[in-house]
Amino acid sequence: MTDEARLKRMKMRSWRRGIKEMDLILGPWADEALAAQDAATLDLYDALLSENDHDLYQWVTARIGQNSAQPVGPAAYGGLLDVIAAHAASRIMPKAV
C-alpha cells in the first residue's frame, strides 16, 4: 500500500467510527495532523483505530477533563492520546481572552 493510500484509509477510518463523538475527535485531528506524523506514529495510530470507540472516547476525554475518574488507556497510546486530546480540547474549549 502506498503512503498516500494508507493516509487516505486512516482518514476515512477516523471519520467513519462507530460513534459520532469519535468521528468529531479523530476526524479533524487526522485531517490536520496525520500527514505530518512519522512512520512509528502512523503505525501506532493505525493500531489505535482498531480499538473500541467507547474505550477510545473515555481515554481521550479523561485527558481533557480535570480529575477524571475515567480510565486513561494503555500506556503505549499515552503520548498519542495526549496529542489528540489537546487537539480536541483546543476545538471545544473557549479560548482565554
Short mmCIF file of the N, C-alpha and C atoms (twelve columns), coordinates in Angstrom:
data_MODEL
# 
_entry.id   MODEL 
# 
loop_
_atom_site.group_PDB 
_atom_site.id 
_atom_site.type_symbol 
_atom_site.label_atom_id 
_atom_site.label_alt_id 
_atom_site.label_comp_id 
_atom_site.label_asym_id 
_atom_site.label_seq_id 
_atom_site.Cartn_x 
_atom_site.Cartn_y 
_atom_site.Cartn_z 
_atom_site.pdbx_PDB_model_num 
ATOM 1   N N  . MET A 1  0.847   -1.175 0.000  1 
ATOM 2   C CA . MET A 1  0.000   0.000  0.000  1 
ATOM 3   C C  . MET A 1  0.894   1.240  0.000  1 
ATOM 4   N N  . THR A 2  0.559   2.199  -0.833 1 
ATOM 5   C CA . THR A 2  1.336   3.430  -0.887 1 
ATOM 6   C C  . THR A 2  1.052   4.278  0.351  1 
ATOM 7   N N  . ASP A 3  1.975   5.205  0.618  1 
ATOM 8   C CA . ASP A 3  1.776   6.102  1.758  1 
ATOM 9   C C  . ASP A 3  0.499   6.922  1.598  1 
ATOM 10  N N  . GLU A 4  0.243   7.378  0.384  1 
ATOM 11  C CA . GLU A 4  -0.955  8.177  0.123  1 
ATOM 12  C C  . GLU A 4  -2.228  7.365  0.371  1 
ATOM 13  N N  . ALA A 5  -2.237  6.125  -0.084 1 
ATOM 14  C CA . ALA A 5  -3.404  5.265  0.125  1 
ATOM 15  C C  . ALA A 5  -3.592  4.957  1.610  1 
ATOM 16  N N  . ARG A 6  -2.488  4.754  2.320  1 
ATOM 17  C CA . ARG A 6  -2.581  4.475  3.759  1 
ATOM 18  C C  . ARG A 6  -3.169  5.667  4.501  1 
ATOM 19  N N  . LEU A 7  -2.683  6.870  4.198  1 
ATOM 20  C CA . LEU A 7  -3.209  8.072  4.851  1 
ATOM 21  C C  . LEU A 7  -4.693  8.253  4.530  1 
ATOM 22  N N  . LYS A 8  -5.072  8.027  3.294  1 
ATOM 23  C CA . LYS A 8  -6.471  8.159  2.900  1 
ATOM 24  C C  . LYS A 8  -7.348  7.162  3.668  1 
ATOM 25  N N  . ARG A 9  -6.865  5.918  3.784  1 
ATOM 26  C CA . ARG A 9  -7.613  4.886  4.515  1 
ATOM 27  C C  . ARG A 9  -7.748  5.260  5.987  1 
ATOM 28  N N  . MET A 10 -6.662  5.742  6.585  1 
ATOM 29  C CA . MET A 10 -6.699  6.101  8.009  1 
ATOM 30  C C  . MET A 10 -7.598  7.317  8.247  1 
ATOM 31  N N  . LYS A 11 -7.598  8.274  7.328  1 
ATOM 32  C CA . LYS A 11 -8.503  9.422  7.474  1 
ATOM 33  C C  . LYS A 11 -9.950  8.959  7.388  1 
ATOM 34  N N  . MET A 12 -10.227 8.067  6.448  1 
ATOM 35  C CA . MET A 12 -11.592 7.545  6.304  1 
ATOM 36  C C  . MET A 12 -12.018 6.818  7.578  1 
ATOM 37  N N  . ARG A 13 -11.137 6.012  8.135  1 
ATOM 38  C CA . ARG A 13 -11.450 5.287  9.377  1 
ATOM 39  C C  . ARG A 13 -11.604 6.245  10.552 1 
ATOM 40  N N  . SER A 14 -10.926 7.380  10.508 1 
ATOM 41  C CA . SER A 14 -11.044 8.377  11.568 1 
ATOM 42  C C  . SER A 14 -12.408 9.055  11.543 1 
ATOM 43  N N  . TRP A 15 -12.950 9.254  10.348 1 
ATOM 44  C CA . TRP A 15 -14.234 9.924  10.200 1 
ATOM 45  C C  . TRP A 15 -15.417 8.979  10.233 1 
ATOM 46  N N  . ARG A 16 -15.187 7.694  10.037 1 
ATOM 47  C CA . ARG A 16 -16.278 6.722  9.990  1 
ATOM 48  C C  . ARG A 16 -16.168 5.743  11.150 1 
ATOM 49  N N  . ARG A 17 -16.314 6.259  12.351 1 
ATOM 50  C CA . ARG A 17 -16.202 5.466  13.565 1 
ATOM 51  C C  . ARG A 17 -17.574 4.885  13.917 1 
ATOM 52  N N  . GLY A 18 -17.653 4.231  15.049 1 
ATOM 53  C CA . GLY A 18 -18.920 3.662  15.488 1 
ATOM 54  C C  . GLY A 18 -19.814 4.665  16.193 1 
ATOM 55  N N  . ILE A 19 -19.200 5.700  16.774 1 
ATOM 56  C CA . ILE A 19 -19.989 6.729  17.460 1 
ATOM 57  C C  . ILE A 19 -19.560 8.105  16.949 1 
ATOM 58  N N  . LYS A 20 -20.522 8.993  16.834 1 
ATOM 59  C CA . LYS A 20 -20.288 10.319 16.255 1 
ATOM 60  C C  . LYS A 20 -19.247 11.119 17.039 1 
ATOM 61  N N  . GLU A 21 -19.237 10.951 18.360 1 
ATOM 62  C CA . GLU A 21 -18.269 11.683 19.183 1 
ATOM 63  C C  . GLU A 21 -16.836 11.403 18.736 1 
ATOM 64  N N  . MET A 22 -16.560 10.137 18.412 1 
ATOM 65  C CA . MET A 22 -15.200 9.796  17.980 1 
ATOM 66  C C  . MET A 22 -14.926 10.298 16.567 1 
ATOM 67  N N  . ASP A 23 -15.961 10.360 15.714 1 
ATOM 68  C CA . ASP A 23 -15.786 10.984 14.399 1 
ATOM 69  C C  . ASP A 23 -15.298 12.414 14.572 1 
ATOM 70  N N  . LEU A 24 -15.934 13.123 15.508 1 
ATOM 71  C CA . LEU A 24 -15.636 14.539 15.710 1 
ATOM 72  C C  . LEU A 24 -14.317 14.788 16.436 1 
ATOM 73  N N  . ILE A 25 -13.794 13.780 17.097 1 
ATOM 74  C CA . ILE A 25 -12.493 13.900 17.762 1 
ATOM 75  C C  . ILE A 25 -11.380 13.483 16.809 1 
ATOM 76  N N  . LEU A 26 -11.496 12.288 16.231 1 
ATOM 77  C CA . LEU A 26 -10.413 11.753 15.404 1 
ATOM 78  C C  . LEU A 26 -10.383 12.342 13.998 1 
ATOM 79  N N  . GLY A 27 -11.548 12.617 13.413 1 
ATOM 80  C CA . GLY A 27 -11.590 13.122 12.046 1 
ATOM 81  C C  . GLY A 27 -10.815 14.413 11.833 1 
ATOM 82  N N  . PRO A 28 -11.124 15.454 12.593 1 
ATOM 83  C CA . PRO A 28 -10.390 16.711 12.414 1 
ATOM 84  C C  . PRO A 28 -8.890  16.572 12.710 1 
ATOM 85  N N  . TRP A 29 -8.550  15.774 13.725 1 
ATOM 86  C CA . TRP A 29 -7.131  15.569 14.018 1 
ATOM 87  C C  . TRP A 29 -6.441  14.902 12.834 1 
ATOM 88  N N  . ALA A 30 -7.068  13.869 12.285 1 
ATOM 89  C CA . ALA A 30 -6.478  13.168 11.145 1 
ATOM 90  C C  . ALA A 30 -6.318  14.110 9.955  1 
ATOM 91  N N  . ASP A 31 -7.330  14.922 9.685  1 
ATOM 92  C CA . ASP A 31 -7.250  15.856 8.563  1 
ATOM 93  C C  . ASP A 31 -6.116  16.848 8.729  1 
ATOM 94  N N  . GLU A 32 -5.912  17.333 9.941  1 
ATOM 95  C CA . GLU A 32 -4.928  18.385 10.177 1 
ATOM 96  C C  . GLU A 32 -3.522  17.875 10.477 1 
ATOM 97  N N  . ALA A 33 -3.392  16.704 11.099 1 
ATOM 98  C CA . ALA A 33 -2.081  16.310 11.617 1 
ATOM 99  C C  . ALA A 33 -1.517  15.003 11.074 1 
ATOM 100 N N  . LEU A 34 -2.332  14.175 10.504 1 
ATOM 101 C CA . LEU A 34 -1.886  12.831 10.146 1 
ATOM 102 C C  . LEU A 34 -0.730  12.828 9.152  1 
ATOM 103 N N  . ALA A 35 -0.791  13.659 8.137  1 
ATOM 104 C CA . ALA A 35 0.243   13.671 7.099  1 
ATOM 105 C C  . ALA A 35 1.621   14.060 7.637  1 
ATOM 106 N N  . ALA A 36 1.660   14.772 8.758  1 
ATOM 107 C CA . ALA A 36 2.932   15.222 9.321  1 
ATOM 108 C C  . ALA A 36 3.568   14.213 10.282 1 
ATOM 109 N N  . GLN A 37 2.893   13.089 10.527 1 
ATOM 110 C CA . GLN A 37 3.386   12.114 11.504 1 
ATOM 111 C C  . GLN A 37 4.450   11.210 10.891 1 
ATOM 112 N N  . ASP A 38 5.365   10.738 11.746 1 
ATOM 113 C CA . ASP A 38 6.396   9.800  11.276 1 
ATOM 114 C C  . ASP A 38 5.807   8.389  11.192 1 
ATOM 115 N N  . ALA A 39 6.590   7.470  10.632 1 
ATOM 116 C CA . ALA A 39 6.112   6.102  10.384 1 
ATOM 117 C C  . ALA A 39 5.698   5.402  11.678 1 
ATOM 118 N N  . ALA A 40 6.449   5.588  12.747 1 
ATOM 119 C CA . ALA A 40 6.128   4.932  14.019 1 
ATOM 120 C C  . ALA A 40 4.797   5.432  14.573 1 
ATOM 121 N N  . THR A 41 4.551   6.728  14.468 1 
ATOM 122 C CA . THR A 41 3.294   7.292  14.955 1 
ATOM 123 C C  . THR A 41 2.130   6.829  14.088 1 
ATOM 124 N N  . LEU A 42 2.357   6.732  12.775 1 
ATOM 125 C CA . LEU A 42 1.303   6.222  11.894 1 
ATOM 126 C C  . LEU A 42 0.958   4.780  12.239 1 
ATOM 127 N N  . ASP A 43 1.978   3.965  12.543 1 
ATOM 128 C CA . ASP A 43 1.724   2.583  12.951 1 
ATOM 129 C C  . ASP A 43 0.911   2.546  14.243 1 
ATOM 130 N N  . LEU A 44 1.275   3.398  15.187 1 
ATOM 131 C CA . LEU A 44 0.571   3.454  16.464 1 
ATOM 132 C C  . LEU A 44 -0.877  3.927  16.267 1 
ATOM 133 N N  . TYR A 45 -1.056  4.934  15.436 1 
ATOM 134 C CA . TYR A 45 -2.399  5.440  15.169 1 
ATOM 135 C C  . TYR A 45 -3.247  4.382  14.469 1 
ATOM 136 N N  . ASP A 46 -2.635  3.650  13.561 1 
ATOM 137 C CA . ASP A 46 -3.353  2.565  12.881 1 
ATOM 138 C C  . ASP A 46 -3.846  1.536  13.893 1 
ATOM 139 N N  . ALA A 47 -3.000  1.208  14.860 1 
ATOM 140 C CA . ALA A 47 -3.407  0.274  15.919 1 
ATOM 141 C C  . ALA A 47 -4.511  0.890  16.779 1 
ATOM 142 N N  . LEU A 48 -4.393  2.168  17.080 1 
ATOM 143 C CA . LEU A 48 -5.394  2.869  17.882 1 
ATOM 144 C C  . LEU A 48 -6.769  2.828  17.206 1 
ATOM 145 N N  . LEU A 49 -6.782  2.913  15.880 1 
ATOM 146 C CA . LEU A 49 -8.048  2.880  15.139 1 
ATOM 147 C C  . LEU A 49 -8.773  1.543  15.276 1 
ATOM 148 N N  . SER A 50 -8.059  0.520  15.711 1 
ATOM 149 C CA . SER A 50 -8.681  -0.796 15.897 1 
ATOM 150 C C  . SER A 50 -9.326  -0.946 17.275 1 
ATOM 151 N N  . GLU A 51 -9.114  0.015  18.138 1 
ATOM 152 C CA . GLU A 51 -9.671  -0.042 19.488 1 
ATOM 153 C C  . GLU A 51 -11.166 0.285  19.470 1 
ATOM 154 N N  . ASN A 52 -11.859 -0.162 20.493 1 
ATOM 155 C CA . ASN A 52 -13.285 0.086  20.666 1 
ATOM 156 C C  . ASN A 52 -13.547 1.581  20.859 1 
ATOM 157 N N  . ASP A 53 -14.560 2.113  20.173 1 
ATOM 158 C CA . ASP A 53 -14.866 3.543  20.257 1 
ATOM 159 C C  . ASP A 53 -15.216 4.016  21.659 1 
ATOM 160 N N  . HIS A 54 -15.953 3.200  22.394 1 
ATOM 161 C CA . HIS A 54 -16.325 3.614  23.749 1 
ATOM 162 C C  . HIS A 54 -15.095 3.710  24.644 1 
ATOM 163 N N  . ASP A 55 -14.152 2.811  24.464 1 
ATOM 164 C CA . ASP A 55 -12.893 2.896  25.212 1 
ATOM 165 C C  . ASP A 55 -12.104 4.133  24.794 1 
ATOM 166 N N  . LEU A 56 -11.977 4.333  23.482 1 
ATOM 167 C CA . LEU A 56 -11.243 5.495  22.977 1 
ATOM 168 C C  . LEU A 56 -11.833 6.802  23.505 1 
ATOM 169 N N  . TYR A 57 -13.132 6.891  23.490 1 
ATOM 170 C CA . TYR A 57 -13.785 8.110  23.966 1 
ATOM 171 C C  . TYR A 57 -13.421 8.390  25.427 1 
ATOM 172 N N  . GLN A 58 -13.468 7.359  26.245 1 
ATOM 173 C CA . GLN A 58 -13.100 7.529  27.657 1 
ATOM 174 C C  . GLN A 58 -11.638 7.915  27.803 1 
ATOM 175 N N  . TRP A 59 -10.767 7.293  27.022 1 
ATOM 176 C CA . TRP A 59 -9.336  7.583  27.129 1 
ATOM 177 C C  . TRP A 59 -9.020  9.021  26.734 1 
ATOM 178 N N  . VAL A 60 -9.668  9.516  25.679 1 
ATOM 179 C CA . VAL A 60 -9.416  10.885 25.226 1 
ATOM 180 C C  . VAL A 60 -10.034 11.887 26.187 1 
ATOM 181 N N  . THR A 61 -11.291 11.675 26.570 1 
ATOM 182 C CA . THR A 61 -11.947 12.651 27.435 1 
ATOM 183 C C  . THR A 61 -11.352 12.669 28.841 1 
ATOM 184 N N  . ALA A 62 -10.752 11.579 29.275 1 
ATOM 185 C CA . ALA A 62 -10.076 11.574 30.574 1 
ATOM 186 C C  . ALA A 62 -8.908  12.550 30.568 1 
ATOM 187 N N  . ARG A 63 -8.333  12.780 29.408 1 
ATOM 188 C CA . ARG A 63 -7.206  13.695 29.281 1 
ATOM 189 C C  . ARG A 63 -7.657  15.147 29.145 1 
ATOM 190 N N  . ILE A 64 -8.916  15.358 28.791 1 
ATOM 191 C CA . ILE A 64 -9.439  16.718 28.650 1 
ATOM 192 C C  . ILE A 64 -9.984  17.212 29.983 1 
ATOM 193 N N  . GLY A 65 -10.751 16.363 30.680 1 
ATOM 194 C CA . GLY A 65 -11.344 16.757 31.956 1 
ATOM 195 C C  . GLY A 65 -10.310 16.748 33.077 1 
ATOM 196 N N  . GLN A 66 -10.551 17.538 34.067 1 
ATOM 197 C CA . GLN A 66 -9.658  17.581 35.219 1 
ATOM 198 C C  . GLN A 66 -10.148 16.610 36.282 1 
ATOM 199 N N  . ASN A 67 -9.233  15.896 36.889 1 
ATOM 200 C CA . ASN A 67 -9.537  14.936 37.946 1 
ATOM 201 C C  . ASN A 67 -10.566 13.901 37.508 1 
ATOM 202 N N  . SER A 68 -10.474 13.468 36.289 1 
ATOM 203 C CA . SER A 68 -11.420 12.495 35.764 1 
ATOM 204 C C  . SER A 68 -11.159 11.120 36.360 1 
ATOM 205 N N  . ALA A 69 -12.234 10.399 36.630 1 
ATOM 206 C CA . ALA A 69 -12.119 9.035  37.142 1 
ATOM 207 C C  . ALA A 69 -12.127 8.021  36.004 1 
ATOM 208 N N  . GLN A 70 -12.194 8.507  34.773 1 
ATOM 209 C CA . GLN A 70 -12.223 7.611  33.618 1 
ATOM 210 C C  . GLN A 70 -10.852 6.971  33.413 1 
ATOM 211 N N  . PRO A 71 -10.813 5.780  32.809 1 
ATOM 212 C CA . PRO A 71 -9.530  5.143  32.522 1 
ATOM 213 C C  . PRO A 71 -8.773  5.930  31.458 1 
ATOM 214 N N  . VAL A 72 -7.462  5.966  31.570 1 
ATOM 215 C CA . VAL A 72 -6.646  6.731  30.628 1 
ATOM 216 C C  . VAL A 72 -6.110  5.875  29.490 1 
ATOM 217 N N  . GLY A 73 -6.357  4.579  29.511 1 
ATOM 218 C CA . GLY A 73 -5.979  3.720  28.400 1 
ATOM 219 C C  . GLY A 73 -4.593  3.123  28.526 1 
ATOM 220 N N  . PRO A 74 -4.257  2.275  27.561 1 
ATOM 221 C CA . PRO A 74 -2.952  1.613  27.568 1 
ATOM 222 C C  . PRO A 74 -1.799  2.616  27.478 1 
ATOM 223 N N  . ALA A 75 -0.748  2.368  28.204 1 
ATOM 224 C CA . ALA A 75 0.410   3.264  28.222 1 
ATOM 225 C C  . ALA A 75 1.013   3.448  26.837 1 
ATOM 226 N N  . ALA A 76 0.937   2.440  25.998 1 
ATOM 227 C CA . ALA A 76 1.521   2.524  24.654 1 
ATOM 228 C C  . ALA A 76 0.903   3.650  23.836 1 
ATOM 229 N N  . TYR A 77 -0.363  3.976  24.101 1 
ATOM 230 C CA . TYR A 77 -1.044  5.037  23.366 1 
ATOM 231 C C  . TYR A 77 -0.966  6.393  24.063 1 
ATOM 232 N N  . GLY A 78 -0.380  6.440  25.239 1 
ATOM 233 C CA . GLY A 78 -0.425  7.638  26.078 1 
ATOM 234 C C  . GLY A 78 -0.061  8.931  25.389 1 
ATOM 235 N N  . GLY A 79 1.106   8.998  24.770 1 
ATOM 236 C CA . GLY A 79 1.551   10.227 24.119 1 
ATOM 237 C C  . GLY A 79 0.651   10.629 22.969 1 
ATOM 238 N N  . LEU A 80 0.248   9.667  22.169 1 
ATOM 239 C CA . LEU A 80 -0.627  9.953  21.035 1 
ATOM 240 C C  . LEU A 80 -1.996  10.414 21.507 1 
ATOM 241 N N  . LEU A 81 -2.531  9.768  22.535 1 
ATOM 242 C CA . LEU A 81 -3.826  10.191 23.082 1 
ATOM 243 C C  . LEU A 81 -3.745  11.594 23.668 1 
ATOM 244 N N  . ASP A 82 -2.616  11.936 24.283 1 
ATOM 245 C CA . ASP A 82 -2.432  13.289 24.815 1 
ATOM 246 C C  . ASP A 82 -2.516  14.333 23.697 1 
ATOM 247 N N  . VAL A 83 -1.866  14.041 22.573 1 
ATOM 248 C CA . VAL A 83 -1.870  14.967 21.431 1 
ATOM 249 C C  . VAL A 83 -3.274  15.098 20.852 1 
ATOM 250 N N  . ILE A 84 -3.956  13.977 20.688 1 
ATOM 251 C CA . ILE A 84 -5.316  14.003 20.142 1 
ATOM 252 C C  . ILE A 84 -6.257  14.739 21.091 1 
ATOM 253 N N  . ALA A 85 -6.123  14.482 22.389 1 
ATOM 254 C CA . ALA A 85 -6.973  15.161 23.376 1 
ATOM 255 C C  . ALA A 85 -6.717  16.668 23.385 1 
ATOM 256 N N  . ALA A 86 -5.463  17.071 23.282 1 
ATOM 257 C CA . ALA A 86 -5.142  18.501 23.254 1 
ATOM 258 C C  . ALA A 86 -5.747  19.161 22.015 1 
ATOM 259 N N  . HIS A 87 -5.700  18.465 20.894 1 
ATOM 260 C CA . HIS A 87 -6.296  18.993 19.663 1 
ATOM 261 C C  . HIS A 87 -7.810  19.126 19.833 1 
ATOM 262 N N  . ALA A 88 -8.445  18.101 20.382 1 
ATOM 263 C CA . ALA A 88 -9.896  18.142 20.601 1 
ATOM 264 C C  . ALA A 88 -10.259 19.258 21.569 1 
ATOM 265 N N  . ALA A 89 -9.499  19.395 22.633 1 
ATOM 266 C CA . ALA A 89 -9.782  20.441 23.628 1 
ATOM 267 C C  . ALA A 89 -9.648  21.825 23.018 1 
ATOM 268 N N  . SER A 90 -8.675  22.006 22.141 1 
ATOM 269 C CA . SER A 90 -8.490  23.317 21.522 1 
ATOM 270 C C  . SER A 90 -9.671  23.685 20.621 1 
ATOM 271 N N  . ARG A 91 -10.403 22.691 20.170 1 
ATOM 272 C CA . ARG A 91 -11.558 22.928 19.299 1 
ATOM 273 C C  . ARG A 91 -12.842 23.168 20.089 1 
ATOM 274 N N  . ILE A 92 -12.900 22.663 21.345 1 
ATOM 275 C CA . ILE A 92 -14.161 22.767 22.084 1 
ATOM 276 C C  . ILE A 92 -14.112 23.702 23.283 1 
ATOM 277 N N  . MET A 93 -12.936 23.939 23.802 1 
ATOM 278 C CA . MET A 93 -12.819 24.784 24.995 1 
ATOM 279 C C  . MET A 93 -12.725 26.249 24.581 1 
ATOM 280 N N  . PRO A 94 -13.404 27.125 25.307 1 
ATOM 281 C CA . PRO A 94 -13.300 28.549 24.972 1 
ATOM 282 C C  . PRO A 94 -11.872 29.050 25.204 1 
ATOM 283 N N  . LYS A 95 -11.452 29.917 24.339 1 
ATOM 284 C CA . LYS A 95 -10.113 30.498 24.449 1 
ATOM 285 C C  . LYS A 95 -10.127 31.616 25.493 1 
ATOM 286 N N  . ALA A 96 -9.031  31.704 26.249 1 
ATOM 287 C CA . ALA A 96 -8.902  32.792 27.221 1 
ATOM 288 C C  . ALA A 96 -8.660  34.095 26.475 1 
ATOM 289 N N  . VAL A 97 -9.298  35.146 26.923 1 
ATOM 290 C CA . VAL A 97 -9.172  36.435 26.244 1 
ATOM 291 C C  . VAL A 97 -8.112  37.271 26.885 1 
# 
